[in-house]
Tab-separated table of C-alpha atoms and ligand atoms in Angstrom:
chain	number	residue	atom	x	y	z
A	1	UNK	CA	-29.915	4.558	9.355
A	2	UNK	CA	-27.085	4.795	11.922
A	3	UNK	CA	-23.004	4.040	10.868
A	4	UNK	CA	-20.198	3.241	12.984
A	5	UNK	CA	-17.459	5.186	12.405
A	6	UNK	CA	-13.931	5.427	13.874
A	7	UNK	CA	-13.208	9.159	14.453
A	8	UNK	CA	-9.601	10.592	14.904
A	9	UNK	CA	-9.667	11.453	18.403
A	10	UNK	CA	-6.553	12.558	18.895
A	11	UNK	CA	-3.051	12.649	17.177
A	12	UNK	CA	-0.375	10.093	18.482
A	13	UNK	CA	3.028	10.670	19.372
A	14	UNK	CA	4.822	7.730	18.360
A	15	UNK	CA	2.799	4.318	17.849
A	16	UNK	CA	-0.734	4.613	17.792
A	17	UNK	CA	-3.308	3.916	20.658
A	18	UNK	CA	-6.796	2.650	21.587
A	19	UNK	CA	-6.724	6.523	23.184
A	20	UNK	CA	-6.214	8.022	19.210
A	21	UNK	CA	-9.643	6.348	18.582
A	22	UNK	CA	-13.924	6.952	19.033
A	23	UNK	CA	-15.647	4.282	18.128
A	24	UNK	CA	-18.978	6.123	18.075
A	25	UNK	CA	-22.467	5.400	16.309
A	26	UNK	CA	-23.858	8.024	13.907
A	27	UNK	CA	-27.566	8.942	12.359
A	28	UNK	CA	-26.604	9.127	8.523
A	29	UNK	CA	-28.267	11.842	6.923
A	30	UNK	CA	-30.343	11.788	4.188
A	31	UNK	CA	-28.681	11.997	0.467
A	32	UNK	CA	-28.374	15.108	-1.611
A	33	UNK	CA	-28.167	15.559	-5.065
A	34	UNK	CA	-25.241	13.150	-6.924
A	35	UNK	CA	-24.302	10.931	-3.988
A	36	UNK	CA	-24.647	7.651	-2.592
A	37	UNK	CA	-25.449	5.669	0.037
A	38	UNK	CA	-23.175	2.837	0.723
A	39	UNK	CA	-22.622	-0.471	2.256
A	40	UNK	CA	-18.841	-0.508	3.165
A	41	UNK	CA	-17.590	-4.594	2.569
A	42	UNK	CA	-14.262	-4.193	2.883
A	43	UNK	CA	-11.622	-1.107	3.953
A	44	UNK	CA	-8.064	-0.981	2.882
A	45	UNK	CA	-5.214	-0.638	5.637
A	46	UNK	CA	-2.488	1.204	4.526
A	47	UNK	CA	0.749	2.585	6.212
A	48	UNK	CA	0.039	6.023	4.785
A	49	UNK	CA	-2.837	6.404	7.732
A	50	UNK	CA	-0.243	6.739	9.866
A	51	UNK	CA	0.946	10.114	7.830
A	52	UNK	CA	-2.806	11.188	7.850
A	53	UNK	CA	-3.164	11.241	11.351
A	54	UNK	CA	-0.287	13.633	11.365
A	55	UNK	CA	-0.886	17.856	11.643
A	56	UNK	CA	1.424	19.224	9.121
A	57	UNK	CA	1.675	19.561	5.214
A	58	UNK	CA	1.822	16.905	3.013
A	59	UNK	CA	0.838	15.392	-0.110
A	60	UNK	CA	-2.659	15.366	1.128
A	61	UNK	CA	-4.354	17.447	4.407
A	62	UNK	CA	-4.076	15.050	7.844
A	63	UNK	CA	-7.914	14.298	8.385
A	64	UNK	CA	-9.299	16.676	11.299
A	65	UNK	CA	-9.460	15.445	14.374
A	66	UNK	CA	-13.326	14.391	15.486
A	67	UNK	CA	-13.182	13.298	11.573
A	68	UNK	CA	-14.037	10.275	10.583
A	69	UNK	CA	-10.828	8.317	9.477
A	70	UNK	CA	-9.942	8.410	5.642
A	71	UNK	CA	-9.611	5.234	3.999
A	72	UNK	CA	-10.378	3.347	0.759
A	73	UNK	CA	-12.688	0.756	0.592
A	74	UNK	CA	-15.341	-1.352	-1.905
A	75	UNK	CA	-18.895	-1.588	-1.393
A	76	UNK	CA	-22.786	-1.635	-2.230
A	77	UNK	CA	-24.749	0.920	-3.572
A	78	UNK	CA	-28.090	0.976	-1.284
A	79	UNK	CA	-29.556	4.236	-2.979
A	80	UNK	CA	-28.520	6.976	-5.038
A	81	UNK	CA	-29.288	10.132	-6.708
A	82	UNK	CA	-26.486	10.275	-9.064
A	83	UNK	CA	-28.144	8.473	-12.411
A	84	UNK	CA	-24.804	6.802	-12.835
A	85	UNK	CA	-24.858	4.766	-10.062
A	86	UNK	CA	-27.782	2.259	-8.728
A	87	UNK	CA	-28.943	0.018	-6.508
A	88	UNK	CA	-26.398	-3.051	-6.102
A	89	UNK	CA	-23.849	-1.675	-8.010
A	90	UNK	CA	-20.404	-2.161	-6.167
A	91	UNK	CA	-17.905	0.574	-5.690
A	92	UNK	CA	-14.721	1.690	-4.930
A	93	UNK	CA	-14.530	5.202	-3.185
A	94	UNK	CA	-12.967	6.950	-0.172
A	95	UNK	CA	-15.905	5.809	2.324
A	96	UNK	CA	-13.613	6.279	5.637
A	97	UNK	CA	-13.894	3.684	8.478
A	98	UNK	CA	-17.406	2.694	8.772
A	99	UNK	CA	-20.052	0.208	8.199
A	100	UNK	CA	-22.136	3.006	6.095
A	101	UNK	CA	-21.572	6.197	4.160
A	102	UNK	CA	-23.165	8.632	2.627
A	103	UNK	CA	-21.524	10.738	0.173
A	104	UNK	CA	-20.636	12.357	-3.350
A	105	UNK	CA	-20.011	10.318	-6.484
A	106	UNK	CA	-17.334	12.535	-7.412
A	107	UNK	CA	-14.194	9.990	-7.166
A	108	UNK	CA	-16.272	6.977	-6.629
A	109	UNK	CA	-15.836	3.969	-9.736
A	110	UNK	CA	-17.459	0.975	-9.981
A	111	UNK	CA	-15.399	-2.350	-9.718
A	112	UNK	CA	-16.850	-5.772	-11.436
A	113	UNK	CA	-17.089	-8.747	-9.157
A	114	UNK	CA	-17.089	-11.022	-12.152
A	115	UNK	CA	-13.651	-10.107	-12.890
A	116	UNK	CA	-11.975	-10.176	-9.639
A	117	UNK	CA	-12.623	-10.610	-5.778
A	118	UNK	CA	-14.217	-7.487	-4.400
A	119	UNK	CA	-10.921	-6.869	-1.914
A	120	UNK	CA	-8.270	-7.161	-4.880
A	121	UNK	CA	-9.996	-4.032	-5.714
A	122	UNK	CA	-7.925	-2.998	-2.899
A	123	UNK	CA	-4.670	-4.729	-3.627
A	124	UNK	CA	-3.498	-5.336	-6.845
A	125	UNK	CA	-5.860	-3.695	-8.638
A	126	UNK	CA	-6.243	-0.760	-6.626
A	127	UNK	CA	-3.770	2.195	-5.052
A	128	UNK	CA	-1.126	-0.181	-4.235
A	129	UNK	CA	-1.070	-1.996	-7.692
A	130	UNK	CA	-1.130	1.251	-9.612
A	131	UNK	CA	2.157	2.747	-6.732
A	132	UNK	CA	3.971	-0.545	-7.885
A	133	UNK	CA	3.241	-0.290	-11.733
A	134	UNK	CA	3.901	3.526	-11.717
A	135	UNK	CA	6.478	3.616	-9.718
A	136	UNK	CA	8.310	0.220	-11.040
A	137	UNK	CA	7.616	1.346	-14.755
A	138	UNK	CA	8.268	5.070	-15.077
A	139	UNK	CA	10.270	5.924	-12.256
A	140	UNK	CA	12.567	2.413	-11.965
A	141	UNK	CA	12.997	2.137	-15.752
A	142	UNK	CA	14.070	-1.508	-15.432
A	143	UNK	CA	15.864	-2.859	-18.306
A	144	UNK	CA	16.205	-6.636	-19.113
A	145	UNK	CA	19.159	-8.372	-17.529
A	146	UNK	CA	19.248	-5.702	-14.399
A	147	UNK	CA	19.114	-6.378	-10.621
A	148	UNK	CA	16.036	-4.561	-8.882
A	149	UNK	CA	15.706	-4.901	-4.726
A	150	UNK	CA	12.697	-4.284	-3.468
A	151	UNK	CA	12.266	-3.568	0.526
A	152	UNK	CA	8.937	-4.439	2.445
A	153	UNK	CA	8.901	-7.630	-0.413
A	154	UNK	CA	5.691	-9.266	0.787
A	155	UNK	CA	3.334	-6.897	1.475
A	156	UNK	CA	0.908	-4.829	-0.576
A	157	UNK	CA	3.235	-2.710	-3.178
A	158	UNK	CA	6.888	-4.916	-2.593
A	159	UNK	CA	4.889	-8.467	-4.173
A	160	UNK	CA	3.894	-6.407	-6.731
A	161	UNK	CA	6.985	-4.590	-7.917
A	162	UNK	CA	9.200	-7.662	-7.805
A	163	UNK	CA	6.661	-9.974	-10.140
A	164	UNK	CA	6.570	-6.917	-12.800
A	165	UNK	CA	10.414	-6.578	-12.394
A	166	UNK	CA	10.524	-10.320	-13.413
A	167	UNK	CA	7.908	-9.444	-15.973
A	168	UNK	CA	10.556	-7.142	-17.710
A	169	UNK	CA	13.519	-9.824	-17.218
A	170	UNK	CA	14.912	-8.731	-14.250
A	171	UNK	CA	17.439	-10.505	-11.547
A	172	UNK	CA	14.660	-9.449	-8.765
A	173	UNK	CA	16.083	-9.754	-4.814
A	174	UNK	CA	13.523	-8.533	-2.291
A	175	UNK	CA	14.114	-8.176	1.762
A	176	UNK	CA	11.051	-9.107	4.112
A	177	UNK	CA	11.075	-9.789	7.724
A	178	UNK	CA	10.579	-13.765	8.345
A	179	UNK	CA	11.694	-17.161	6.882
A	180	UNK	CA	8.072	-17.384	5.847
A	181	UNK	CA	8.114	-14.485	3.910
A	182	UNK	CA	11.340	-14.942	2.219
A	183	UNK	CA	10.155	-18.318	1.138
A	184	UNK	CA	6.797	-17.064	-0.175
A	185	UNK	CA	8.753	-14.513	-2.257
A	186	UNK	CA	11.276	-17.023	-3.903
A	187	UNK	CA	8.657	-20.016	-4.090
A	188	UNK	CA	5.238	-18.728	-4.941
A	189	UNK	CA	6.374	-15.456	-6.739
A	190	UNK	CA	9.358	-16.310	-8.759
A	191	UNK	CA	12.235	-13.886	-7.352
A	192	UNK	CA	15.736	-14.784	-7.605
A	193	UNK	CA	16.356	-14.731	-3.782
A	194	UNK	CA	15.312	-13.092	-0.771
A	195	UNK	CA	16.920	-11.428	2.478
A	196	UNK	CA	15.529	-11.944	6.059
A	197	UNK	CA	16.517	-8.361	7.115
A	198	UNK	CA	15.223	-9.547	10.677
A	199	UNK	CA	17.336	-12.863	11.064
A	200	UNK	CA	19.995	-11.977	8.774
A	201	UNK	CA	22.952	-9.624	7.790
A	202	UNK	CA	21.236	-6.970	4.940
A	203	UNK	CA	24.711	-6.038	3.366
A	204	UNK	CA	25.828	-9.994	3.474
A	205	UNK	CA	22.595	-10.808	2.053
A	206	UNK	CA	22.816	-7.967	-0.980
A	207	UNK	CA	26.593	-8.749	-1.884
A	208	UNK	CA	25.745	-12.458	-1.950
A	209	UNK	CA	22.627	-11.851	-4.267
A	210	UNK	CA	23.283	-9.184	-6.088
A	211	UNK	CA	27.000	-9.961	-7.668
A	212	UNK	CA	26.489	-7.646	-10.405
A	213	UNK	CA	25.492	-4.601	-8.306
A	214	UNK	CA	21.983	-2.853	-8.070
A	215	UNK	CA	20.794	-0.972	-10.846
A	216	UNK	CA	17.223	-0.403	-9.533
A	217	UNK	CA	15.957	-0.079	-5.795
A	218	UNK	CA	12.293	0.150	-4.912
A	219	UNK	CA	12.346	1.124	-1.183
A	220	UNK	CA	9.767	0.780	0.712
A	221	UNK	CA	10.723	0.819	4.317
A	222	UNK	CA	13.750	3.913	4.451
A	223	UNK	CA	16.298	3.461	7.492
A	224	UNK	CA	18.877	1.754	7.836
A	225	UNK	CA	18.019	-1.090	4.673
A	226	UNK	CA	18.277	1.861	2.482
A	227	UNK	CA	21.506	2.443	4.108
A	228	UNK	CA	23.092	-0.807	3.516
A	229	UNK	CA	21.468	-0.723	-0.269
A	230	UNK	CA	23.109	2.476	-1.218
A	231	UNK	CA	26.424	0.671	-0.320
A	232	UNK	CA	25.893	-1.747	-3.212
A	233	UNK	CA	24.299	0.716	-6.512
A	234	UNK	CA	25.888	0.720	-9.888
A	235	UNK	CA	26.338	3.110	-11.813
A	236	UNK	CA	23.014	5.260	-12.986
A	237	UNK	CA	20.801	3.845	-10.495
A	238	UNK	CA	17.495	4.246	-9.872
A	239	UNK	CA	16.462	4.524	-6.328
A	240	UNK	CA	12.646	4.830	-6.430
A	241	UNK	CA	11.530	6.212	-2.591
A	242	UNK	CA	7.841	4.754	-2.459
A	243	UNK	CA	8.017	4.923	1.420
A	244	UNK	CA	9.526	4.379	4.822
A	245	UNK	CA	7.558	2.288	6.674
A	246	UNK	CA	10.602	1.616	8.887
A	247	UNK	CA	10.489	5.481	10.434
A	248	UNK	CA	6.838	6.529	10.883
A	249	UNK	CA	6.377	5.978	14.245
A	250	UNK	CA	9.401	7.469	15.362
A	251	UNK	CA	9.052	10.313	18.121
A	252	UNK	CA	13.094	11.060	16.825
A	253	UNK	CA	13.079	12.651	13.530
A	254	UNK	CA	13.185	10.616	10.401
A	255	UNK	CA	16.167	8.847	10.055
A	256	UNK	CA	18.217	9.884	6.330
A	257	UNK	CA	20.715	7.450	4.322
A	258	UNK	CA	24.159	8.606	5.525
A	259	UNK	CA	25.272	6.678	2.806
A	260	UNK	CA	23.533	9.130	-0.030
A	261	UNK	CA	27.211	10.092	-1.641
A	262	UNK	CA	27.083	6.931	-3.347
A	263	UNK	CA	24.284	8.935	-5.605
A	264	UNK	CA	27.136	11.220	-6.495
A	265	UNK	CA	30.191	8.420	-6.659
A	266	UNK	CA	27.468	6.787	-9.363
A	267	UNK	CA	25.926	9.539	-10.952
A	268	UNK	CA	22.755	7.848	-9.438
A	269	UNK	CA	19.422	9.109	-8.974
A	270	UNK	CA	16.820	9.035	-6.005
A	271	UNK	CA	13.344	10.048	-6.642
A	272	UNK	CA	9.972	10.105	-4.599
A	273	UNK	CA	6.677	9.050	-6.472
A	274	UNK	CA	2.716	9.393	-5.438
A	275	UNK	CA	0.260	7.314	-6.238
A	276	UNK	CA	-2.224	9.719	-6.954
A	277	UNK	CA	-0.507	11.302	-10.034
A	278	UNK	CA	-1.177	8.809	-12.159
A	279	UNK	CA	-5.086	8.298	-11.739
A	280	UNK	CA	-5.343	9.509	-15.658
A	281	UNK	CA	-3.893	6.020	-16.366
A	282	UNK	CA	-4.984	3.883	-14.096
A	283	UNK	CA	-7.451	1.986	-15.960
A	284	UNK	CA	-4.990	0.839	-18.408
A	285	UNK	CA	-2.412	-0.096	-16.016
A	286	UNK	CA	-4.949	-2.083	-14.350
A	287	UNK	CA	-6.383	-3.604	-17.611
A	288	UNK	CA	-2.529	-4.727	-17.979
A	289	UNK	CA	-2.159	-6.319	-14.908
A	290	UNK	CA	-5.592	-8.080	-14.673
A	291	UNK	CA	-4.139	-9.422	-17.991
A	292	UNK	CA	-1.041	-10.232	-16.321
A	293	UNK	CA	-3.157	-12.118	-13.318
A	294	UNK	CA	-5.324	-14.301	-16.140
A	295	UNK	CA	-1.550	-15.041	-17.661
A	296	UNK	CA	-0.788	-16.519	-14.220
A	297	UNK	CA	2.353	-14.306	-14.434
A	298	UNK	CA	1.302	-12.184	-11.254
A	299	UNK	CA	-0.376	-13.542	-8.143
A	300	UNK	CA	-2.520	-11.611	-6.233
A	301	UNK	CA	-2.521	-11.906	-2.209
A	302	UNK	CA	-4.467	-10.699	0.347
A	303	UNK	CA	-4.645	-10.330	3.913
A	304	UNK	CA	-8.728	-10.164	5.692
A	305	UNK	CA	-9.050	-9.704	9.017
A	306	UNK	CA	-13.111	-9.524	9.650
A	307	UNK	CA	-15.336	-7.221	11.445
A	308	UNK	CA	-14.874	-3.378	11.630
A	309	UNK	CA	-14.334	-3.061	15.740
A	310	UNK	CA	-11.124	-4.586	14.989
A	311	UNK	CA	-9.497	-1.511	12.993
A	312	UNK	CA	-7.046	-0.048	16.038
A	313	UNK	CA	-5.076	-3.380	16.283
A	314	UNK	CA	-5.650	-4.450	12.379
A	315	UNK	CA	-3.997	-0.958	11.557
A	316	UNK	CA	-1.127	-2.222	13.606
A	317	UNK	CA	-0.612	-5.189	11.965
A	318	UNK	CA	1.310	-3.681	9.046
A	319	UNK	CA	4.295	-1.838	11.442
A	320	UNK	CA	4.174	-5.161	13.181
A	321	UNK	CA	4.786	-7.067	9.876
A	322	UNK	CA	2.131	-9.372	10.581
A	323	UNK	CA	0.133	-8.707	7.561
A	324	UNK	CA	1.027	-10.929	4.579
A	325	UNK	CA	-0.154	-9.588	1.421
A	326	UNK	CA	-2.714	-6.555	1.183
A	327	UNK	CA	-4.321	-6.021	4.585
A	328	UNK	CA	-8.173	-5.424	4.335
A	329	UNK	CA	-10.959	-5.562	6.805
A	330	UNK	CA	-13.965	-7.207	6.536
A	331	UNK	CA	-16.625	-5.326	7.682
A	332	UNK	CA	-19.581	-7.007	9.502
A	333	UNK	CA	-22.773	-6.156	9.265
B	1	NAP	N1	4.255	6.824	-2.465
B	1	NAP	C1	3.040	6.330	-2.628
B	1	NAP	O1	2.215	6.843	-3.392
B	1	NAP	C2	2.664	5.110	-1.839
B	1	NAP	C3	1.466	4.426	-2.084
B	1	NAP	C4	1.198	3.260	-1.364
B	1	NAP	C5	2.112	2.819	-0.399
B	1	NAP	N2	3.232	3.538	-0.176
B	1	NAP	C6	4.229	3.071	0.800
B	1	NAP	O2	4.666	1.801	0.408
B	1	NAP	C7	5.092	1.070	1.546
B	1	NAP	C8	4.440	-0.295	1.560
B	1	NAP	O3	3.028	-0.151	1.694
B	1	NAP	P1	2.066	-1.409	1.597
B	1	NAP	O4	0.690	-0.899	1.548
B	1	NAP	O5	2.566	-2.302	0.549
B	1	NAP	O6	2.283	-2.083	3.034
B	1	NAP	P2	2.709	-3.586	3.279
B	1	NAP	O7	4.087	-3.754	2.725
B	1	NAP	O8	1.636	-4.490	2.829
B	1	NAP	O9	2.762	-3.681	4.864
B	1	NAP	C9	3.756	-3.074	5.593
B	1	NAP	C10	5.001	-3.982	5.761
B	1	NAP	O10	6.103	-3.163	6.099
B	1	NAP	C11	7.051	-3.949	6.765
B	1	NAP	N3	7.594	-3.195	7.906
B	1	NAP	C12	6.934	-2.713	8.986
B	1	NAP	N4	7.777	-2.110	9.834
B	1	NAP	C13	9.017	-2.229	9.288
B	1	NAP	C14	10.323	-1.815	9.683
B	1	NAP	N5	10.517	-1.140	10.838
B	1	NAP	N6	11.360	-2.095	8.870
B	1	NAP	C15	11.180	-2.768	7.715
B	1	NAP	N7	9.968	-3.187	7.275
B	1	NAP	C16	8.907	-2.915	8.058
B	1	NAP	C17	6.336	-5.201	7.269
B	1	NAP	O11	6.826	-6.293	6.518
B	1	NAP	P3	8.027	-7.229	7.100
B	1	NAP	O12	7.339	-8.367	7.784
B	1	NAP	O13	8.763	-7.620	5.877
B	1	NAP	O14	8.811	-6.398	8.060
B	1	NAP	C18	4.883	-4.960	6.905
B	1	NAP	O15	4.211	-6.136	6.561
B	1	NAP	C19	4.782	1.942	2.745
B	1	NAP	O16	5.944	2.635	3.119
B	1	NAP	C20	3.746	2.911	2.210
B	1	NAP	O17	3.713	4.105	2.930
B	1	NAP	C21	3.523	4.662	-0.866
């Protein structure tokens, strides 16, 4: 049986091209002992692949270049020699960008299409549900009454952090690029008010909507909206530093808060989190937040854009904002 695959061809400087990309058609080979074979039904975009196509040490190795690109995705058991998995089971696992794979069980769960849509198994409750639980929860420590911001609001992990910060009784302001966003955010998910960092002043917006000061910030997109936020912290802060979407493109280096003396002025505290240190727990963070989803106190959003040959411009979406809630492909088959 033959997969297509998108291989890292080469590493970009700057944004990302068609040239960074083989599309190529590979013979699958047969399955050793404790793996799978899989039918790949939907792959998760995330703003991390941009890191991964990157030589240098991180939190994880870049993938190689003739590899085929990492990713997470949900799909079909076809045939297995793992006596844990069988035949139309469906799974989440690292499967890369394909149609097929073939590969170990190690790190592969199965997901329950009873319970929820195959791609939330992406989105809420997958890797960027568990980054906003995690990283809301244990790193943001919000307390009842206090005002969190949250930057890159309506997409994947920022949706998700604000409705938990309401969850705990929050003030909750988040800043998204678009009227439509904004309104989605303050509307559909309950926050208190939201900025249109592309159509609007970010420090206006913060002093008009956050009177009392920030006490928590969930930053997702670095630059110069972490900039303007540090200008407006209260004392003991949290500054959780999920990402920064905003700079990972750039063929400058990365662009630091010039503003960080406000940590000292407040005795405040900035801290980076991964995902991937709390996979112990994630089955009873997700257990909490499926409970939170059959509450109707979190709503789940997602973003499908079908067929597989689509993946160069689909990754794109999400620096061009133009993904609204979790951005998945579809794959065709
Ligand atoms: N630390 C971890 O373990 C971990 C895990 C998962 C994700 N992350 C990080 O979390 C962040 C969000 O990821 P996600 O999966 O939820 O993506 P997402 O928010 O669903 O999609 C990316 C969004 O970023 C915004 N954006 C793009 N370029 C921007 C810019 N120059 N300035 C400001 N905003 C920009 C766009 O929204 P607008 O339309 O609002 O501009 C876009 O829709 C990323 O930085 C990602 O790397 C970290």
């Amino acid at each position: 049986m033959k997969s297509r695959q998108f291989l890292l061809a080469k590493r970009p400087i700057g944004t990302p091209t068609a040239e960074n990309w083989d599309y190529v058609e590979t013979e699958l080979p047969s399955l050793a002992e404790n793996q799978v074979k899989v039918k790949v039904l939907y792959i998760s975009l995330d703003p991390a692949m941009r890191g991964w196509m990157n030589e240098g040490k991180s939190y994880i190795p870049p993938v190689g270049i003739g590899e085929v690109m990492r990713a997470g995705g949900v799909g079909e058991v076809l045939e297995s020699t793992d006596p844990n998995f069988k035949p139309g089971d469906y799974v989440y696992g690292g499967f890369g960008v394909c149609d097929y794979a073939v590969l170990p069980t190690q790190g592969i769960h199965k997901v329950d299409p009873n319970l929820a849509p195959l791609e939330r198994y992406l989105g809420v409750l997958g890797m960027p549900g568990m980054t906003a639980y995690f990283g809301i929860l244990d790193t943001g420590q919000p307390k009842e009454g206090e005002t969190v911001v949250v930057s890159g609001a309506a997409g994947a992990v920022g949706t998700v952090v604000g409705q938990i910060a309401k969850i705990k009784g929050c003030r909750v302001v988040g800043i998204a690029g678009g009227e439509d966003k904004c309104r989605y955010l303050v509307e559909e998910l309950g926050f208190d008010a939201a900025i249109d960092y592309k159509n609007s002043d970010v420090k206006k917006g913060l002093k008009e909507h956050c009177p009392d000061g920030v006490d928590v910030f969930f930053d997702n997109v670095g630059g110069d909206i972490l900039d303007d936020v540090l200008t407006r912290i209260n004392m003991k802060a949290r500054i959780v530093v999920c990402g920064a979407i905003s700079q990972y493109n750039n063929t400058t280096p990365v662009k630091g808060p010039s503003n960080y003396l406000s940590l000292l002025v407040n005795r405040a505290r900035m801290e980076g989190i991964v995902v991937f240190d709390n996979v112990a727990n994630y089955p009873k963070a997700a257990a909490e937040m499926a409970g939170w989803i059959a509450q109707g106190k979190l709503v789940a959003k997602e973003h499908i854009v079908e067929g597989l040959e689509t993946f160069p411009d689909t990754l794109m979406m999400l620096f061009r904002g133009e993904n609204f809630g979790k951005l998945v492909i579809k794959v065709d088959h």
